[in-house]
mmCIF file of C-alpha atoms and ligand atoms in Angstrom:
data_model
loop_
_atom_site.group_PDB
_atom_site.id
_atom_site.type_symbol
_atom_site.label_atom_id
_atom_site.label_comp_id
_atom_site.label_asym_id
_atom_site.label_seq_id
_atom_site.Cartn_x
_atom_site.Cartn_y
_atom_site.Cartn_z
ATOM 1 C CA MET A 276 20.024 8.588 -23.988
ATOM 2 C CA ASN A 277 22.810 5.819 -23.045
ATOM 3 C CA THR A 278 21.709 2.126 -22.712
ATOM 4 C CA SER A 279 21.553 2.019 -19.074
ATOM 5 C CA ARG A 280 19.144 4.957 -18.737
ATOM 6 C CA ARG A 281 17.099 3.546 -21.583
ATOM 7 C CA GLN A 282 16.908 -0.001 -19.648
ATOM 8 C CA PHE A 283 16.102 1.854 -16.491
ATOM 9 C CA LEU A 284 13.067 3.830 -17.893
ATOM 10 C CA PHE A 285 11.944 0.547 -19.602
ATOM 11 C CA ARG A 286 12.116 -1.366 -16.426
ATOM 12 C CA VAL A 287 9.939 1.561 -14.812
ATOM 13 C CA ALA A 288 7.426 1.528 -17.333
ATOM 14 C CA ALA A 289 7.058 -2.269 -17.244
ATOM 15 C CA MET A 290 6.624 -2.227 -13.564
ATOM 16 C CA GLY A 291 3.143 -2.263 -13.451
ATOM 17 C CA ALA A 292 2.901 -5.509 -15.538
ATOM 18 C CA ALA A 293 5.624 -7.876 -14.001
ATOM 19 C CA PRO A 294 8.173 -7.448 -11.132
ATOM 20 C CA ALA A 295 11.642 -7.448 -12.452
ATOM 21 C CA ILE A 296 14.582 -8.962 -10.527
ATOM 22 C CA ALA A 297 17.048 -6.315 -11.750
ATOM 23 C CA ILE A 298 20.169 -6.963 -9.658
ATOM 24 C CA ASP A 299 21.806 -10.068 -7.678
ATOM 25 C CA ALA A 300 19.998 -10.384 -4.467
ATOM 26 C CA ARG A 301 22.745 -11.550 -2.754
ATOM 27 C CA LEU A 302 24.631 -8.709 -3.374
ATOM 28 C CA VAL A 303 24.386 -5.481 -1.012
ATOM 29 C CA GLN A 304 25.254 -1.809 -2.091
ATOM 30 C CA THR A 305 27.694 -0.259 0.358
ATOM 31 C CA VAL A 306 28.847 3.429 -0.423
ATOM 32 C CA ARG A 307 32.054 1.681 -1.669
ATOM 33 C CA GLY A 308 30.408 -0.846 -3.960
ATOM 34 C CA PRO A 309 28.527 -4.087 -3.634
ATOM 35 C CA ILE A 310 29.461 -6.825 -1.369
ATOM 36 C CA GLU A 311 28.083 -10.489 -0.749
ATOM 37 C CA ALA A 312 25.589 -10.340 2.146
ATOM 38 C CA SER A 313 27.823 -12.908 3.997
ATOM 39 C CA LYS A 314 30.504 -10.265 4.333
ATOM 40 C CA LEU A 315 28.173 -7.844 6.156
ATOM 41 C CA GLY A 316 29.347 -9.147 9.358
ATOM 42 C CA PHE A 317 28.325 -7.505 12.668
ATOM 43 C CA THR A 318 25.742 -4.929 11.391
ATOM 44 C CA LEU A 319 24.217 -2.085 13.277
ATOM 45 C CA SER A 320 20.618 -1.752 11.201
ATOM 46 C CA HIS A 321 19.764 1.851 11.846
ATOM 47 C CA GLU A 322 21.980 4.570 12.430
ATOM 48 C CA HIS A 323 22.900 7.852 10.811
ATOM 49 C CA ILE A 324 26.326 9.550 10.363
ATOM 50 C CA CYS A 325 24.926 13.094 10.230
ATOM 51 C CA ASN A 326 22.086 15.202 9.388
ATOM 52 C CA CYS A 327 23.673 17.653 7.140
ATOM 53 C CA THR A 328 23.158 18.077 3.317
ATOM 54 C CA PRO A 329 25.911 19.281 1.225
ATOM 55 C CA GLU A 330 24.241 22.880 1.248
ATOM 56 C CA PHE A 331 24.486 22.938 4.950
ATOM 57 C CA TRP A 332 28.221 23.198 4.776
ATOM 58 C CA GLN A 333 27.998 26.179 2.364
ATOM 59 C CA LYS A 334 25.602 28.080 4.734
ATOM 60 C CA TRP A 335 27.133 27.312 8.044
ATOM 61 C CA PRO A 336 30.694 26.274 7.249
ATOM 62 C CA LYS A 337 32.144 26.469 10.695
ATOM 63 C CA SER A 338 29.567 23.945 12.427
ATOM 64 C CA PHE A 339 31.041 21.066 14.170
ATOM 65 C CA GLY A 340 34.363 22.230 13.612
ATOM 66 C CA GLY A 341 33.713 22.512 10.158
ATOM 67 C CA ARG A 342 32.986 19.554 7.567
ATOM 68 C CA GLU A 343 36.644 18.345 8.065
ATOM 69 C CA GLY A 344 36.324 18.434 11.971
ATOM 70 C CA LEU A 345 33.049 16.246 11.589
ATOM 71 C CA VAL A 346 34.645 13.972 9.235
ATOM 72 C CA ALA A 347 37.807 13.586 11.733
ATOM 73 C CA ARG A 348 35.758 13.018 14.844
ATOM 74 C CA ALA A 349 33.275 10.624 12.689
ATOM 75 C CA VAL A 350 36.241 8.534 11.503
ATOM 76 C CA GLU A 351 37.924 8.231 14.968
ATOM 77 C CA GLN A 352 34.728 6.948 16.501
ATOM 78 C CA LEU A 353 33.914 4.668 13.619
ATOM 79 C CA LYS A 354 37.452 3.194 13.898
ATOM 80 C CA ALA A 355 37.084 2.532 17.611
ATOM 81 C CA LEU A 356 33.443 0.856 16.670
ATOM 82 C CA LYS A 357 35.180 -1.328 14.117
ATOM 83 C CA ALA A 358 37.903 -2.068 16.762
ATOM 84 C CA SER A 359 35.158 -3.175 18.905
ATOM 85 C CA GLY A 360 33.582 -5.429 16.400
ATOM 86 C CA VAL A 361 31.015 -3.677 14.418
ATOM 87 C CA ASP A 362 31.539 -4.514 10.787
ATOM 88 C CA THR A 363 28.748 -2.499 9.070
ATOM 89 C CA LEU A 364 26.410 0.451 9.607
ATOM 90 C CA ILE A 365 23.106 0.975 7.611
ATOM 91 C CA ASP A 366 22.689 4.528 7.500
ATOM 92 C CA LEU A 367 18.772 5.537 7.253
ATOM 93 C CA THR A 368 19.246 9.149 6.256
ATOM 94 C CA PRO A 369 17.320 9.880 3.082
ATOM 95 C CA TYR A 370 17.729 13.203 1.384
ATOM 96 C CA ASP A 371 15.013 15.115 3.593
ATOM 97 C CA GLY A 372 16.906 13.610 6.559
ATOM 98 C CA GLY A 373 20.030 15.563 5.515
ATOM 99 C CA ARG A 374 22.139 13.142 3.646
ATOM 100 C CA ASP A 375 25.539 14.045 2.589
ATOM 101 C CA ILE A 376 26.324 10.972 0.537
ATOM 102 C CA ARG A 377 30.004 12.049 -0.225
ATOM 103 C CA LEU A 378 30.727 12.706 3.535
ATOM 104 C CA ILE A 379 29.072 9.194 4.277
ATOM 105 C CA GLU A 380 31.380 7.602 1.639
ATOM 106 C CA GLU A 381 34.570 9.661 2.808
ATOM 107 C CA VAL A 382 34.059 8.411 6.623
ATOM 108 C CA SER A 383 33.536 4.831 5.231
ATOM 109 C CA ARG A 384 36.769 4.918 3.169
ATOM 110 C CA LYS A 385 38.758 6.483 6.035
ATOM 111 C CA SER A 386 37.421 4.397 9.068
ATOM 112 C CA GLY A 387 37.323 1.070 7.249
ATOM 113 C CA ILE A 388 33.903 0.527 8.546
ATOM 114 C CA GLN A 389 31.150 -0.713 5.660
ATOM 115 C CA ILE A 390 28.241 1.626 5.157
ATOM 116 C CA VAL A 391 24.883 0.787 3.349
ATOM 117 C CA ALA A 392 23.289 4.058 2.535
ATOM 118 C CA CYS A 393 19.454 4.610 1.838
ATOM 119 C CA THR A 394 17.154 6.120 -0.731
ATOM 120 C CA GLY A 395 13.564 6.726 0.401
ATOM 121 C CA GLN A 396 11.555 9.804 1.917
ATOM 122 C CA HIS A 397 11.345 10.651 5.722
ATOM 123 C CA LEU A 398 8.630 13.455 5.092
ATOM 124 C CA PHE A 399 9.076 15.062 8.463
ATOM 125 C CA ALA A 400 11.027 17.800 7.419
ATOM 126 C CA PRO A 401 11.574 20.032 4.535
ATOM 127 C CA PRO A 402 12.701 19.612 1.583
ATOM 128 C CA SER A 403 10.050 16.494 1.224
ATOM 129 C CA LEU A 404 8.370 16.042 -1.994
ATOM 130 C CA VAL A 405 5.063 15.778 -0.480
ATOM 131 C CA ASP A 406 2.902 16.077 -3.386
ATOM 132 C CA ARG A 407 4.807 13.424 -5.699
ATOM 133 C CA PRO A 408 2.918 10.737 -7.058
ATOM 134 C CA ALA A 409 3.969 7.271 -6.129
ATOM 135 C CA GLU A 410 5.088 6.573 -9.690
ATOM 136 C CA ALA A 411 7.422 9.623 -9.687
ATOM 137 C CA LEU A 412 8.851 8.570 -6.360
ATOM 138 C CA THR A 413 9.089 5.049 -7.456
ATOM 139 C CA GLU A 414 11.295 6.237 -10.324
ATOM 140 C CA PHE A 415 13.512 8.440 -8.048
ATOM 141 C CA PHE A 416 14.091 5.661 -5.603
ATOM 142 C CA ILE A 417 14.952 3.185 -8.339
ATOM 143 C CA GLU A 418 17.554 5.857 -9.924
ATOM 144 C CA GLU A 419 19.097 6.352 -6.542
ATOM 145 C CA ILE A 420 19.597 2.396 -6.319
ATOM 146 C CA GLU A 421 20.546 1.790 -9.903
ATOM 147 C CA GLN A 422 22.362 4.910 -11.103
ATOM 148 C CA GLY A 423 23.643 6.507 -8.089
ATOM 149 C CA ILE A 424 23.145 9.460 -5.507
ATOM 150 C CA ASP A 425 23.508 13.165 -6.080
ATOM 151 C CA GLY A 426 25.293 13.015 -9.209
ATOM 152 C CA THR A 427 27.561 10.178 -7.952
ATOM 153 C CA ASP A 428 27.808 6.567 -8.583
ATOM 154 C CA ILE A 429 27.243 5.888 -4.979
ATOM 155 C CA LYS A 430 24.288 3.720 -4.753
ATOM 156 C CA ALA A 431 21.553 3.039 -2.252
ATOM 157 C CA GLY A 432 21.514 -0.260 -0.677
ATOM 158 C CA ILE A 433 18.137 0.113 1.164
ATOM 159 C CA ILE A 434 14.796 1.836 1.023
ATOM 160 C CA LYS A 435 13.698 4.089 4.014
ATOM 161 C CA VAL A 436 10.081 5.221 4.403
ATOM 162 C CA ALA A 437 8.209 6.621 7.521
ATOM 163 C CA THR A 438 4.765 6.986 8.895
ATOM 164 C CA ALA A 439 4.474 9.505 11.761
ATOM 165 C CA ASN A 440 1.534 8.381 13.507
ATOM 166 C CA ASP A 441 -0.737 5.543 13.603
ATOM 167 C CA ALA A 442 -2.972 6.740 10.668
ATOM 168 C CA VAL A 443 -1.087 6.890 7.273
ATOM 169 C CA THR A 444 -1.326 10.344 5.455
ATOM 170 C CA ALA A 445 -1.789 10.337 1.806
ATOM 171 C CA PRO A 446 1.816 11.503 1.128
ATOM 172 C CA GLU A 447 3.277 8.905 3.495
ATOM 173 C CA GLU A 448 0.983 6.260 1.760
ATOM 174 C CA ARG A 449 2.597 7.352 -1.746
ATOM 175 C CA ALA A 450 5.874 6.871 -0.409
ATOM 176 C CA LEU A 451 5.202 3.504 1.363
ATOM 177 C CA ARG A 452 3.728 2.353 -2.179
ATOM 178 C CA ALA A 453 6.730 3.617 -4.157
ATOM 179 C CA ALA A 454 8.933 1.805 -1.744
ATOM 180 C CA ALA A 455 7.227 -1.695 -2.267
ATOM 181 C CA ARG A 456 7.198 -1.158 -5.972
ATOM 182 C CA ALA A 457 10.756 0.125 -6.046
ATOM 183 C CA SER A 458 11.788 -3.032 -3.914
ATOM 184 C CA LYS A 459 9.925 -5.503 -6.199
ATOM 185 C CA ALA A 460 11.942 -3.949 -9.235
ATOM 186 C CA THR A 461 15.145 -3.874 -7.828
ATOM 187 C CA GLY A 462 15.186 -6.695 -4.904
ATOM 188 C CA VAL A 463 16.564 -3.768 -2.657
ATOM 189 C CA ARG A 464 15.008 -3.823 0.961
ATOM 190 C CA ILE A 465 12.753 -1.695 2.957
ATOM 191 C CA ALA A 466 13.427 -0.194 6.520
ATOM 192 C CA THR A 467 10.770 2.028 7.976
ATOM 193 C CA HIS A 468 10.268 4.486 10.916
ATOM 194 C CA THR A 469 7.087 3.495 12.780
ATOM 195 C CA HIS A 470 5.193 4.956 15.526
ATOM 196 C CA ALA A 471 5.155 1.716 17.388
ATOM 197 C CA ARG A 472 3.056 2.497 20.539
ATOM 198 C CA LEU A 473 0.424 3.536 18.316
ATOM 199 C CA ARG A 474 0.719 0.066 16.314
ATOM 200 C CA GLY A 475 2.049 2.159 13.360
ATOM 201 C CA GLY A 476 3.650 -0.935 11.908
ATOM 202 C CA GLU A 477 0.589 -2.750 11.335
ATOM 203 C CA LYS A 478 -0.686 0.131 9.169
ATOM 204 C CA GLN A 479 2.545 -0.115 6.996
ATOM 205 C CA ALA A 480 2.010 -3.874 6.691
ATOM 206 C CA GLU A 481 -1.394 -3.452 5.273
ATOM 207 C CA ILE A 482 -0.095 -1.384 2.392
ATOM 208 C CA PHE A 483 2.907 -3.327 1.895
ATOM 209 C CA GLU A 484 0.901 -6.524 1.649
ATOM 210 C CA ALA A 485 -1.587 -4.677 -0.674
ATOM 211 C CA GLU A 486 1.389 -3.769 -2.884
ATOM 212 C CA GLY A 487 2.358 -7.668 -2.797
ATOM 213 C CA VAL A 488 6.079 -7.141 -1.398
ATOM 214 C CA SER A 489 7.163 -9.732 1.063
ATOM 215 C CA PRO A 490 7.480 -9.052 4.643
ATOM 216 C CA ALA A 491 10.708 -10.779 4.527
ATOM 217 C CA ARG A 492 12.174 -7.818 2.865
ATOM 218 C CA ILE A 493 10.674 -5.306 5.589
ATOM 219 C CA SER A 494 12.191 -4.027 8.851
ATOM 220 C CA LEU A 495 9.706 -2.055 10.721
ATOM 221 C CA GLY A 496 11.913 0.288 12.747
ATOM 222 C CA HIS A 497 11.725 1.621 16.534
ATOM 223 C CA SER A 498 9.794 -1.325 17.171
ATOM 224 C CA ASP A 499 11.071 -1.387 20.850
ATOM 225 C CA ASP A 500 9.120 1.866 21.500
ATOM 226 C CA SER A 501 6.188 -0.458 21.763
ATOM 227 C CA GLY A 502 5.954 -2.903 24.812
ATOM 228 C CA ASP A 503 3.107 -4.643 23.741
ATOM 229 C CA ILE A 504 4.473 -8.194 22.969
ATOM 230 C CA ASP A 505 1.189 -9.282 21.198
ATOM 231 C CA TYR A 506 1.684 -6.336 18.647
ATOM 232 C CA LEU A 507 5.429 -7.177 18.247
ATOM 233 C CA ALA A 508 5.026 -11.068 18.099
ATOM 234 C CA GLY A 509 2.170 -10.659 15.609
ATOM 235 C CA LEU A 510 4.200 -8.818 12.984
ATOM 236 C CA ALA A 511 7.093 -11.206 13.503
ATOM 237 C CA ARG A 512 4.812 -14.036 13.075
ATOM 238 C CA ARG A 513 3.635 -12.243 9.784
ATOM 239 C CA GLY A 514 7.400 -12.495 8.812
ATOM 240 C CA TYR A 515 8.497 -8.763 9.327
ATOM 241 C CA THR A 516 11.867 -8.052 10.971
ATOM 242 C CA LEU A 517 11.578 -5.732 13.992
ATOM 243 C CA GLY A 518 13.906 -2.972 14.438
ATOM 244 C CA MET A 519 14.913 -2.869 18.202
ATOM 245 C CA ASP A 520 16.844 0.277 17.386
ATOM 246 C CA HIS A 521 15.722 2.907 20.098
ATOM 247 C CA ILE A 522 17.235 1.253 22.769
ATOM 248 C CA ASN A 523 18.536 4.093 24.907
ATOM 249 C CA ARG A 524 18.165 7.244 22.724
ATOM 250 C CA GLY A 525 16.985 10.639 24.362
ATOM 251 C CA LEU A 526 13.202 10.504 23.420
ATOM 252 C CA LYS A 527 10.546 12.677 24.539
ATOM 253 C CA PRO A 528 10.074 12.281 28.248
ATOM 254 C CA ASP A 529 6.319 11.005 27.831
ATOM 255 C CA ALA A 530 7.692 8.328 25.202
ATOM 256 C CA ARG A 531 10.878 7.181 27.369
ATOM 257 C CA VAL A 532 10.914 3.654 28.446
ATOM 258 C CA SER A 533 13.989 2.395 30.083
ATOM 259 C CA TRP A 534 16.608 0.625 28.267
ATOM 260 C CA LYS A 535 16.387 -2.370 30.595
ATOM 261 C CA THR A 536 12.788 -2.400 30.048
ATOM 262 C CA ARG A 537 13.361 -2.779 26.234
ATOM 263 C CA ALA A 538 16.220 -5.497 26.951
ATOM 264 C CA ALA A 539 13.562 -7.404 28.779
ATOM 265 C CA HIS A 540 11.192 -7.235 25.788
ATOM 266 C CA ILE A 541 13.727 -8.452 23.719
ATOM 267 C CA LYS A 542 14.184 -11.332 25.744
ATOM 268 C CA GLN A 543 10.501 -11.980 25.989
ATOM 269 C CA LEU A 544 10.497 -12.118 21.905
ATOM 270 C CA ILE A 545 13.494 -14.460 21.802
ATOM 271 C CA ASP A 546 11.979 -16.558 24.436
ATOM 272 C CA LYS A 547 8.893 -16.672 22.133
ATOM 273 C CA GLY A 548 10.847 -18.037 19.232
ATOM 274 C CA PHE A 549 11.345 -14.747 17.373
ATOM 275 C CA VAL A 550 15.130 -14.413 17.534
ATOM 276 C CA ASP A 551 15.620 -14.569 13.678
ATOM 277 C CA ARG A 552 13.162 -11.665 13.444
ATOM 278 C CA LEU A 553 15.204 -8.946 15.430
ATOM 279 C CA PHE A 554 17.471 -6.230 14.594
ATOM 280 C CA LEU A 555 19.437 -4.434 17.252
ATOM 281 C CA SER A 556 20.708 -0.845 16.892
ATOM 282 C CA GLN A 557 20.752 2.588 18.358
ATOM 283 C CA ASP A 558 19.436 5.141 15.880
ATOM 284 C CA THR A 559 22.485 7.481 17.031
ATOM 285 C CA VAL A 560 23.262 10.576 14.749
ATOM 286 C CA LEU A 561 27.054 11.309 15.102
ATOM 287 C CA SER A 562 26.138 15.007 14.069
ATOM 288 C CA ILE A 563 22.731 16.460 14.212
ATOM 289 C CA ALA A 564 22.510 19.828 11.848
ATOM 290 C CA MET A 565 18.730 20.025 11.288
ATOM 291 C CA PHE A 566 17.403 19.625 14.578
ATOM 292 C CA PRO A 567 17.795 21.978 17.495
ATOM 293 C CA PRO A 568 21.087 21.905 19.608
ATOM 294 C CA GLU A 569 18.992 20.702 22.945
ATOM 295 C CA LEU A 570 18.025 17.766 21.105
ATOM 296 C CA GLN A 571 21.520 16.536 20.696
ATOM 297 C CA GLY A 572 22.259 17.544 24.174
ATOM 298 C CA GLU A 573 19.530 15.638 25.430
ATOM 299 C CA ARG A 574 20.432 12.408 23.301
ATOM 300 C CA GLU A 575 24.019 12.835 24.844
ATOM 301 C CA ARG A 576 22.686 13.175 28.220
ATOM 302 C CA THR A 577 20.424 10.089 28.094
ATOM 303 C CA ASN A 578 23.041 7.772 26.336
ATOM 304 C CA PRO A 579 26.755 9.257 26.897
ATOM 305 C CA ASP A 580 27.999 5.880 25.354
ATOM 306 C CA GLY A 581 26.395 7.061 22.038
ATOM 307 C CA ILE A 582 27.088 4.642 19.053
ATOM 308 C CA PHE A 583 28.899 2.407 21.449
ATOM 309 C CA PHE A 584 25.786 1.543 23.636
ATOM 310 C CA ASN A 585 25.013 -1.797 22.270
ATOM 311 C CA THR A 586 28.483 -3.101 22.462
ATOM 312 C CA ARG A 587 29.398 -1.796 25.634
ATOM 313 C CA THR A 588 26.239 -1.952 27.587
ATOM 314 C CA LEU A 589 22.982 -3.399 25.815
ATOM 315 C CA ILE A 590 24.851 -6.934 24.788
ATOM 316 C CA PRO A 591 26.498 -7.473 28.062
ATOM 317 C CA HIS A 592 23.202 -6.889 29.665
ATOM 318 C CA LEU A 593 21.308 -9.035 27.475
ATOM 319 C CA LYS A 594 23.862 -12.038 28.133
ATOM 320 C CA GLN A 595 23.169 -11.187 32.027
ATOM 321 C CA ILE A 596 19.676 -11.891 31.582
ATOM 322 C CA GLY A 597 19.938 -15.085 29.796
ATOM 323 C CA VAL A 598 20.305 -14.385 26.093
ATOM 324 C CA SER A 599 23.218 -16.545 24.578
ATOM 325 C CA SER A 600 26.174 -15.464 22.546
ATOM 326 C CA GLU A 601 24.800 -17.550 19.983
ATOM 327 C CA GLN A 602 21.327 -15.658 19.934
ATOM 328 C CA ILE A 603 23.274 -12.247 20.050
ATOM 329 C CA ARG A 604 25.211 -13.510 16.658
ATOM 330 C CA ILE A 605 21.761 -14.269 15.202
ATOM 331 C CA MET A 606 20.596 -11.005 15.746
ATOM 332 C CA THR A 607 23.676 -9.106 14.890
ATOM 333 C CA VAL A 608 25.165 -11.098 12.043
ATOM 334 C CA GLU A 609 22.968 -13.659 10.880
ATOM 335 C CA ASN A 610 19.798 -11.575 10.671
ATOM 336 C CA PRO A 611 21.317 -9.095 8.407
ATOM 337 C CA ARG A 612 22.986 -11.732 6.213
ATOM 338 C CA ARG A 613 19.660 -13.182 5.597
ATOM 339 C CA PHE A 614 17.485 -10.107 5.295
ATOM 340 C CA PHE A 615 19.800 -8.620 2.606
ATOM 341 C CA GLY A 616 20.770 -11.896 0.984
ATOM 342 C CA ARG A 617 17.424 -13.735 0.640
ATOM 343 C CA GLY A 618 16.018 -13.607 -3.010
HETATM 344 ZN ZN1 ZN B 989 16.872 7.184 12.487
#
């Protein structure tokens, strides 16, 4: 056993006793190595390059014009995105969301955009490890943070976990507890998927707080699915960052709230003093393989701007309704820097 592996196992064994700060919290792991949090720049907090595992290409080699075709299109879009002022994407696709870490690294290298990849567990699709105890998940998350993902030395820079509804199922709870423990052991931050209209963030917060992980390390995703300002302000007041990241995505018709309404909610939260608790993103997937093609089509119809929606449409609109350029900068640059850079 090599030294780092031994240290790693020792740290996992010791975690129950005292949280160890294992890595320099000012550094953020991107798929091309660590960078200072101050170098993140304009950051989209919740995106996906693709939902297609490495095994997908063996079974369906011609999909999306083949792997090469997908990479070429992604690189073209990401170069344009970078030219429009975006520096960094947080890719919140864990293994069971269809992560292909080598593909993510390739499009980052070829486009020049910085990408932070995640560990974690989504639990909505096979091959989720639903029966794993929290201890095993904690070890797995830490391994992807400290050793690398899928046999590479590409390390995860954030932990993604999810709850599908308001109640937290037993496997979801184990994943949330493992995320909290891995965060305490490594300093790496957490981003979640919540069912915000059912106040799912509050249930997640209970578990995170029981585990003793600071809300300052946690972003509650899809918060803009809720228009309940008391719910949102309550979580922001407790120190959580709210991911306003579903702005104009093709969602189920019964769950759809117009993007202008969501923008108005963002303005209300800013007016209440929570500008430093908001992330802006779009939850786009450049190529969906694991979902039915209708879903991709629906998303494209709803949002033809795709990954350019925030820079082309949302941000100009926010300015029109009275959000200042400085407040935009805080949400897109300053909040990611502070979220990832704080000890
Ligand atoms: Zn997502």
